[in-house]
Coordinates of C-alpha atoms and ligand atoms in Angstrom, one line a residue:
X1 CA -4.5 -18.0 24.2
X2 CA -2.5 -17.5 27.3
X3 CA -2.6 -14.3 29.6
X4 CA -0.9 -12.9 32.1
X5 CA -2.6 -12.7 35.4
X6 CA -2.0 -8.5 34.1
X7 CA -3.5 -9.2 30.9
X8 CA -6.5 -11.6 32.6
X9 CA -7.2 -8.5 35.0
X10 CA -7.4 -6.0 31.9
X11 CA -9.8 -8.5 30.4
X12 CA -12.3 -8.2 33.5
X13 CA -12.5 -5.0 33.8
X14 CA -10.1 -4.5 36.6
X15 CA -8.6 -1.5 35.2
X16 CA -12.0 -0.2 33.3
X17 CA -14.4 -0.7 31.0
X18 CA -12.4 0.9 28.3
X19 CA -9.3 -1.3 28.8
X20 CA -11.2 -4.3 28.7
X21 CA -12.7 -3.3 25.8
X22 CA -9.3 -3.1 23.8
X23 CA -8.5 -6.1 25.6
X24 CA -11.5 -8.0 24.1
X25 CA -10.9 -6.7 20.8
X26 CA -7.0 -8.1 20.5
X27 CA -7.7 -11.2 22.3
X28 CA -10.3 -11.7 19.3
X29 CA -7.8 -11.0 17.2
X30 CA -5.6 -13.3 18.9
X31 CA -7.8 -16.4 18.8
X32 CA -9.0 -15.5 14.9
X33 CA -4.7 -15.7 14.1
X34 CA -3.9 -18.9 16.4
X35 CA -1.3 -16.3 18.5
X36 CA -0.3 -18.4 21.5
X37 CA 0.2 -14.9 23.6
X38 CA 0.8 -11.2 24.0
X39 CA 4.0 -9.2 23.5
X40 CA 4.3 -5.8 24.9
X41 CA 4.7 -2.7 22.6
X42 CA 7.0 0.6 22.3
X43 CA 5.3 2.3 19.9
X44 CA 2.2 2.9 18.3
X45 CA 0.8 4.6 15.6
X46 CA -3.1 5.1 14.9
X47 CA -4.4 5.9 11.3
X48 CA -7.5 7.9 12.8
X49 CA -9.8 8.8 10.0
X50 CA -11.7 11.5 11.5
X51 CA -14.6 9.2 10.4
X52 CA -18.4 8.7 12.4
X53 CA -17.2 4.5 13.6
X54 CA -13.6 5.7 14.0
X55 CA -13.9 8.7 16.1
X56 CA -17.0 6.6 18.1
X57 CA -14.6 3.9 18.7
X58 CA -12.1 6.5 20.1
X59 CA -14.8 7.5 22.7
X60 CA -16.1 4.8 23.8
X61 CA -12.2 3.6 24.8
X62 CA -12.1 6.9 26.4
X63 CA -15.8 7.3 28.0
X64 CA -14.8 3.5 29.7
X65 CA -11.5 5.6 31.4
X66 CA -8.8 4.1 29.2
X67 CA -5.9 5.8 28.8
X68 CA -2.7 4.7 26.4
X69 CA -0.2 3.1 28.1
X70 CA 1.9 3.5 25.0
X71 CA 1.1 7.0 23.7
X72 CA 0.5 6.3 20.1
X73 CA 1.4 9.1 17.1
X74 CA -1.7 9.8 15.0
X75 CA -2.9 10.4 11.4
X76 CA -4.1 13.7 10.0
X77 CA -7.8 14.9 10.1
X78 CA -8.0 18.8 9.1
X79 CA -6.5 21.5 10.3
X80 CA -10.3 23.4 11.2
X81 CA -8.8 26.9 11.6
X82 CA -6.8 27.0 8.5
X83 CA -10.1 26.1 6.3
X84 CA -12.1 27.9 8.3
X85 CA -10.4 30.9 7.0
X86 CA -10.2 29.6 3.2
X87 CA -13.7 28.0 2.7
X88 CA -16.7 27.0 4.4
X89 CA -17.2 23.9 7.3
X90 CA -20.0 22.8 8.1
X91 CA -21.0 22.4 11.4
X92 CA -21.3 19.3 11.3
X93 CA -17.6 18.4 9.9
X94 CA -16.2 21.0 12.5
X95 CA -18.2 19.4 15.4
X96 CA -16.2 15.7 14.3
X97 CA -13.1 17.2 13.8
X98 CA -13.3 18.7 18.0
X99 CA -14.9 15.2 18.7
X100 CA -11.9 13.3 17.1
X101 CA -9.4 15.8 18.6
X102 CA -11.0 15.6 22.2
X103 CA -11.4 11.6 22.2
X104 CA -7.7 10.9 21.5
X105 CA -6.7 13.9 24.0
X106 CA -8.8 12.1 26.3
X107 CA -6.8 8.6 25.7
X108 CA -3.6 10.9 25.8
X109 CA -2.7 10.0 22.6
X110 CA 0.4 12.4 20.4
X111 CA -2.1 15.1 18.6
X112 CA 0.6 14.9 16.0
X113 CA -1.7 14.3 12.9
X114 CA 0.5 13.1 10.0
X115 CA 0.7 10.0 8.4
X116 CA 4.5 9.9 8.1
X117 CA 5.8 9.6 11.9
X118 CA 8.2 7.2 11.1
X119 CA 10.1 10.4 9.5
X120 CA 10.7 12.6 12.4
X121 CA 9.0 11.7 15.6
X122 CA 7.9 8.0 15.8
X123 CA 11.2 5.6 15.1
X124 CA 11.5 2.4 15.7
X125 CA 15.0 0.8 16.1
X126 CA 15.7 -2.5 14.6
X127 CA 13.5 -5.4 16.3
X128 CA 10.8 -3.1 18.4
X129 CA 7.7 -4.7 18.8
X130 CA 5.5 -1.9 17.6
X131 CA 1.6 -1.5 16.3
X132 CA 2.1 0.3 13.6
X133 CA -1.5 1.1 11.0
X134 CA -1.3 3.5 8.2
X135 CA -1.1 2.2 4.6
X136 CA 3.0 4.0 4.0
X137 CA 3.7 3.7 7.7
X138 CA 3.5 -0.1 8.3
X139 CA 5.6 -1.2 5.6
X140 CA 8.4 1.7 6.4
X141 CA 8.4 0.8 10.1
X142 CA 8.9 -3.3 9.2
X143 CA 11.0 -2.9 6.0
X144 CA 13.1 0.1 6.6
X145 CA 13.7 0.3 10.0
X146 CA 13.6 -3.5 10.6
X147 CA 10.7 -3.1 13.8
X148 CA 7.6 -5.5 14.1
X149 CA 4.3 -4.6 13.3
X150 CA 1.7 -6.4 12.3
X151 CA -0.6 -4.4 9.2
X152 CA -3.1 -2.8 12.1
X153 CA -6.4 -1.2 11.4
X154 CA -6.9 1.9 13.3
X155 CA -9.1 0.4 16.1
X156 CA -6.4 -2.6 17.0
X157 CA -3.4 0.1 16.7
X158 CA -5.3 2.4 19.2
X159 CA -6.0 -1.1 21.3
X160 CA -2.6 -2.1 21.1
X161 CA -1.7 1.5 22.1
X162 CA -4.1 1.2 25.8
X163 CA -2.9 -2.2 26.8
X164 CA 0.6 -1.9 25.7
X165 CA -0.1 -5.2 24.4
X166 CA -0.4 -6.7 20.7
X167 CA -0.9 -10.9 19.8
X168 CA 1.9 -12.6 19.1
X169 CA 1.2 -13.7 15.3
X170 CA 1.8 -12.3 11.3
X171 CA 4.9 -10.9 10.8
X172 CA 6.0 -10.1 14.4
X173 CA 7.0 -13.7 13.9
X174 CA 10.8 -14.1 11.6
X175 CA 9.2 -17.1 9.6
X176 CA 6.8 -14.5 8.4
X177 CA 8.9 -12.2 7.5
X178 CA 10.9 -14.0 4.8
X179 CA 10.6 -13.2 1.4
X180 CA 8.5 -15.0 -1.1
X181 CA 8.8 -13.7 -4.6
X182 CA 11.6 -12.5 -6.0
X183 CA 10.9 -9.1 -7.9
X184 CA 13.6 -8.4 -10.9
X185 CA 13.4 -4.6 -11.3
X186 CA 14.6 -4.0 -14.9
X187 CA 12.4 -0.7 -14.8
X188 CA 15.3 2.3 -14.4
X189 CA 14.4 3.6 -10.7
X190 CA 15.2 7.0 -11.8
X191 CA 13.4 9.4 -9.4
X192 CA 10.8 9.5 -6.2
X193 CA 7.8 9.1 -9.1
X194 CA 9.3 5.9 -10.3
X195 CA 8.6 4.5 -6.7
X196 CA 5.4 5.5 -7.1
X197 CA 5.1 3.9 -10.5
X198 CA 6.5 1.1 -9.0
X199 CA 4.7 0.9 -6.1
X200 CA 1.6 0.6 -7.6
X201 CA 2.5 -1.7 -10.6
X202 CA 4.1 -4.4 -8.3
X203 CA 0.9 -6.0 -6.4
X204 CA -0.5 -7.1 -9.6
X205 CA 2.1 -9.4 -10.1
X206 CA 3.1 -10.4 -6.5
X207 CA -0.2 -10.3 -4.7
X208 CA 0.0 -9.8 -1.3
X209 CA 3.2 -12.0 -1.0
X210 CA 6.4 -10.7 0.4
X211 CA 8.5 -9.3 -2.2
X212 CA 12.3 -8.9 -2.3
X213 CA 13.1 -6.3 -4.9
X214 CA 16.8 -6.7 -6.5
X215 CA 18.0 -4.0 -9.5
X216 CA 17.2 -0.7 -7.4
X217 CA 19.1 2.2 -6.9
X218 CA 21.5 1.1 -3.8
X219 CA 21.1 4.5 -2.1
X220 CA 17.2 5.2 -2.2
X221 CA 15.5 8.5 -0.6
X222 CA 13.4 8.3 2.2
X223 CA 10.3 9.9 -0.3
X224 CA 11.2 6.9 -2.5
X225 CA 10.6 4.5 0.0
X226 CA 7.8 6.4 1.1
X227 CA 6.1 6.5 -2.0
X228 CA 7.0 2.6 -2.7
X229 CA 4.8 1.8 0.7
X230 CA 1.9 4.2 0.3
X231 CA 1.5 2.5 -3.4
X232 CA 2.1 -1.1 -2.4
X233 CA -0.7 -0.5 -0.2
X234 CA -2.6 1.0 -2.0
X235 CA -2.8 -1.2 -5.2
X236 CA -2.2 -4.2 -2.9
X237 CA -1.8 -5.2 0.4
X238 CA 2.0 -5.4 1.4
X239 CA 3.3 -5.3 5.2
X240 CA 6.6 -6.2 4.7
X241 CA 9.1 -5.5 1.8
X242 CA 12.6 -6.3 1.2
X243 CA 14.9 -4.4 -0.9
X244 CA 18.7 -6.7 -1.3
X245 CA 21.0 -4.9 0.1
X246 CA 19.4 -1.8 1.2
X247 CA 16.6 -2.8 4.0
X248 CA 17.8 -4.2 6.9
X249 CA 16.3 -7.6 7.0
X250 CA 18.3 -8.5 3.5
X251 CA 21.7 -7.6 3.4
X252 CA 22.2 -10.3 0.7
X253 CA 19.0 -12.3 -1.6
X254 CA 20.1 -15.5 0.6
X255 CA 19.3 -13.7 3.9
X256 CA 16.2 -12.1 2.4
X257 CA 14.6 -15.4 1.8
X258 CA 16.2 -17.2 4.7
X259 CA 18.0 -19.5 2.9
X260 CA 15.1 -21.1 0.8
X261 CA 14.1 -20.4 -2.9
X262 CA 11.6 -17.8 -3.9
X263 CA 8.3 -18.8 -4.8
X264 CA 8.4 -16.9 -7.5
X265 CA 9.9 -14.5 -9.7
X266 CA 8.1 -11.8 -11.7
X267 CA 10.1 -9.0 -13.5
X268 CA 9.0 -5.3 -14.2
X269 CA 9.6 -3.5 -16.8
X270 CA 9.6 0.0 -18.2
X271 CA 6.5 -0.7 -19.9
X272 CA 4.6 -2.0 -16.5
X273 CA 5.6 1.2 -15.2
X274 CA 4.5 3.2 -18.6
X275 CA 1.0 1.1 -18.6
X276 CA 0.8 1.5 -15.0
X277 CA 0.9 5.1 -14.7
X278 CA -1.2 5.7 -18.5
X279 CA -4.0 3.6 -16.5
X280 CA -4.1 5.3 -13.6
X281 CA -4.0 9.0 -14.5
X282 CA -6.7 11.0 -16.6
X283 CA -5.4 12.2 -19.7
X284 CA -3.4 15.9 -20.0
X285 CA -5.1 18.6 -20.0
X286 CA -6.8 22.1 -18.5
X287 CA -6.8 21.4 -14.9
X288 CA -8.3 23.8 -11.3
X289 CA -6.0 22.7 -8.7
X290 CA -2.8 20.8 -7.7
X291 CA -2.8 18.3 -4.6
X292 CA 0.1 17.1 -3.1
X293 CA 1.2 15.5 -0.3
X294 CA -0.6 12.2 0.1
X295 CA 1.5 10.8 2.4
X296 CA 2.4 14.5 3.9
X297 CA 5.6 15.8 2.2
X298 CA 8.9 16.1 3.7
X299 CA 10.6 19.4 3.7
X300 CA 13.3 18.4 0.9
X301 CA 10.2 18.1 -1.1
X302 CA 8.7 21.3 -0.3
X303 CA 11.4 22.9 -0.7
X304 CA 12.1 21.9 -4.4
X305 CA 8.5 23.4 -4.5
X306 CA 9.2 26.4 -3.1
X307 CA 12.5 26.9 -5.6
X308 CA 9.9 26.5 -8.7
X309 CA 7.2 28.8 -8.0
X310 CA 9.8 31.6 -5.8
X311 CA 8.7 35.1 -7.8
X312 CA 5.7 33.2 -9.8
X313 CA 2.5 33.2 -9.6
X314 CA 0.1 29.8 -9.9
X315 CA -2.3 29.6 -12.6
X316 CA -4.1 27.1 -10.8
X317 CA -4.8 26.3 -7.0
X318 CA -2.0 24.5 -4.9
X319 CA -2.6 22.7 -1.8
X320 CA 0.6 21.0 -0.3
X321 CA -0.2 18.7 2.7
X322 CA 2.2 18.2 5.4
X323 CA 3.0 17.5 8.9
X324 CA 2.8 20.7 11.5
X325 CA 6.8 19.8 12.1
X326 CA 7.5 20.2 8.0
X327 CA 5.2 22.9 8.3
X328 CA 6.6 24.9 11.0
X329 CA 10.2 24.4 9.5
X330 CA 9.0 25.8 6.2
X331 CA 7.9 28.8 8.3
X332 CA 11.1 28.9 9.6
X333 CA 13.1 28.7 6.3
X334 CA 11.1 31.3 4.4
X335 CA 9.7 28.4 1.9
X336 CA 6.4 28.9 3.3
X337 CA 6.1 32.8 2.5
X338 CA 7.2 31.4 -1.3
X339 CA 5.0 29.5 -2.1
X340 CA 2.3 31.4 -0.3
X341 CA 2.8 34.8 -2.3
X342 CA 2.8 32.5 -5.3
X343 CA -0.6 31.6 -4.6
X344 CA -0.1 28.6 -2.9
X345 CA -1.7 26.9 0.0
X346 CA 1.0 25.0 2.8
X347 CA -1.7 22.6 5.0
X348 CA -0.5 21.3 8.0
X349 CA -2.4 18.0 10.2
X350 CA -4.2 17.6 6.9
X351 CA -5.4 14.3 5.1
X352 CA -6.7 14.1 0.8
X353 CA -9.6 11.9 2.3
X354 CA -11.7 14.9 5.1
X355 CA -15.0 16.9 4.0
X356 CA -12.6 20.1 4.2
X357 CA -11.9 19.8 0.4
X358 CA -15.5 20.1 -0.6
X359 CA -14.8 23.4 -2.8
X360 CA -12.7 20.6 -4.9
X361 CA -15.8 18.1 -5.7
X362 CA -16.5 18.0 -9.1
X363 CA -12.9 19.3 -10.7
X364 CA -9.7 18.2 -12.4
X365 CA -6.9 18.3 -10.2
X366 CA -2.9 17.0 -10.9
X367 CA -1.2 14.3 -8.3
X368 CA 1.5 12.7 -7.5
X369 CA 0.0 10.3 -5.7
X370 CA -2.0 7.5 -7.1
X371 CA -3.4 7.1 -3.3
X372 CA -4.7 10.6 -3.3
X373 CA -6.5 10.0 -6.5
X374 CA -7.4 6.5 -5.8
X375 CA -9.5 8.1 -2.0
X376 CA -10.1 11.8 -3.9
X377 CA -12.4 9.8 -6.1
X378 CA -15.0 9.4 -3.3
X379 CA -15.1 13.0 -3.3
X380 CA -15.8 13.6 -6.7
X381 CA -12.5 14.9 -7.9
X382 CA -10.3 13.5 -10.7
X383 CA -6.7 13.6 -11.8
X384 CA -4.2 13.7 -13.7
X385 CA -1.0 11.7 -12.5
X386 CA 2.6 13.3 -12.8
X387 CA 5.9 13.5 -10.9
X388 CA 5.9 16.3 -8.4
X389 CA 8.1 18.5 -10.5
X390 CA 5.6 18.1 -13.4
X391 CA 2.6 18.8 -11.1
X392 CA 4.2 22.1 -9.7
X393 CA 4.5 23.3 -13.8
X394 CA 1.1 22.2 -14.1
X395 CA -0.1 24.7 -11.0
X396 CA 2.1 27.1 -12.9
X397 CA 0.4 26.6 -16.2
X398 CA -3.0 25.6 -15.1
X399 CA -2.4 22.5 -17.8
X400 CA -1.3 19.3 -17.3
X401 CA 0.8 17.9 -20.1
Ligands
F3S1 FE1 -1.9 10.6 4.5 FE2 -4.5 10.8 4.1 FE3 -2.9 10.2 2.1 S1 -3.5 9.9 5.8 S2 -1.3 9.1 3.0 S3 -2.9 12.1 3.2 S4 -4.9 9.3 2.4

């Protein structure tokens, strides 16, 4: 592929062994995707995983001097002080959490730690290049916004982040882009849980295809859309989504599809949704804990929380996950005090998927997140499914219905 005499300097180590590092990695991505060249970036988002290959990756790009030209947002690991205080960590999980934290301070990477920075503090306009990885983040960034990213790993975001640089190929490309199959939704989108539903029904019928959804509500919340990507990507593999008349990229089914005919068309039904969400979820039933916030809750949503358990107390535990922005506004507006003399548990910087919830292994939680049951698994927990509303009566109760 063809370099600049910049990029062909990176590559030899001219500016460290740690730049040509990430160098060698997205060329090799390059050549493995036929992209003719690089683009430069704006943005960046890394879906660190606070995992052993991750976090050695991390250092190595740091021990060989690199730096981020393009300071990239990152995803949550655990917040160490909080659980220190609430349960045990072991030295071991403690010492990865400082040697995550210190390799991405090294590469100056934005300690933000959630995995929803296309909310609040990493936007993309319309048409940025960006290297966006993060299962809901990805397809909100290309399908909401209307910016480029290709579906990145954590490694080749963090690459992308260093160089400032990303192959040209995938869907930073508009043929790409286009839609494939058309999705009729007869299902009633009635709430942020039917996204969900939806989300995760969907890739069994499209595949990995583009989709272009027409019969949704025309003014959808951002959870919604959230919720749709998290799911998508989690029962499937989806980069890109089109929504007619909502998401920028399809302001009409023509437009959506670029003037040719879908592929396909698949329809989905109440009952999808119904089957969908009786397959995934364990049935009702006694339950120890409530997890929510896989991806990290926006305030809107904990504040409905805090409105349900104000002057209550929880039957069972509650564990809402967000980012240290939703967090510190929650703080601020009295909703974390709520839900904390209620019993509950407000997390900031805090992914489902981290050895922190240890104390968990072995019990029956409620979600509202497929995704969080779908990763939780590894960790021995299990779960019932509902929408968040039901899940907070179910903390309430210590029952799931
Ligand atoms: Fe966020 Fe971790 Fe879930 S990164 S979306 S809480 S698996």
């Amino acid at each position: 592929m063809f370099l600049t005499a910049e990029e062909k300097a990176m590559l030899s180590g001219e500016f460290g062994e740690g730049v040509a590092l990430a160098m060698r990695v997205l060329v090799g991505i390059g050549e493995a995707f036929d992209a003719p060249r690089m683009v430069e970036i704006t943005r960046a988002h890394a879906a660190l995983s606070n995992q052993e290959a991750d976090t050695w990756f991390a250092e190595r790009l740091a021990k060989g001097g690199a730096t981020c030209r393009v300071r990239p947002t990152v995803n949550p690991g655990f917040d160490l002080d909080y659980f220190r205080k609430v349960t045990t960590i072991s030295d071991a999980d403690a010492e990865m959490m400082e040697r995550t934290h210190n390799a991405y301070k090294a590469l100056g990477a934005i300690l933000s730690y959630s995995c929803t920075p296309y909310l609040f503090d990493n936007i993309p306009h319309r048409g940025e290049i960006v290297a966006f990885s993060e299962s809901s983040a990805t397809p909100y960034v290309n399908s909401v916004w209307g910016a480029r990213s290709n579906r990145e790993s954590s490694q080749s975001a963090l690459c992308a982040a260093v160089t400032g640089r990303v192959p040209l190929y995938g869907y930073l490309l508009d043929e790409n882009r286009l839609g494939k199959v058309l999705v009729k939704v007869e299902a009633r989108i009635k709430n942020d849980f039917d996204y969900t539903l939806l989300g995760y029904a969907a890739p069994k019928k499209i595949g990995n295809d583009v989709p272009v959804f027409v019969g949704m509500p025309e003014v959808p919340t951002p959870e919604g859309l959230m919720n749709l990507g998290a799911e998508l990507n989690t029962a499937g593999a989806v980069t890109i989504y089109h929504i007619v008349g909502v998401t920028p990229e399809a302001p009409t089914i023509e437009a959506a599809f670029g003037g040719r005919s879908p592929e396909r068309t698949v329809t989905i039904t109440d009952q999808d949704l119904k089957e969908t969400h009786r397959h995934l979820s364990k049935p009702p039933g006694k339950i120890d804990f409530v997890m929510m916030g896989c991806p990290h809750l926006t305030i809107s949503q904990v504040q409905k929380i805090a409105a349900m358990v104000k002057g209550r107390r929880l039957a069972s535990e509650l564990w809402v996950s967000v980012s240290s922005y939703t967090k510190e506004m929650a703080g601020r507006m009295g909703l974390l005090q709520e839900i904390e003399e209620a019993g509950g548990h407000v997390v900031a910087d805090t992914c489902i998927d981290e050895p922190c919830w240890h104390h968990l292994a072995g019990k029956v939680g409620a979600t509202d997140s497929p995704k969080c049951a779908y990763y939780a698994t590894r960790r021995d927990m299990s779960f019932v499914i509902r929408s968040l509303e039901e899940c907070v009566e179910s903390a309430l109760r210590g029952e799931a219905k």
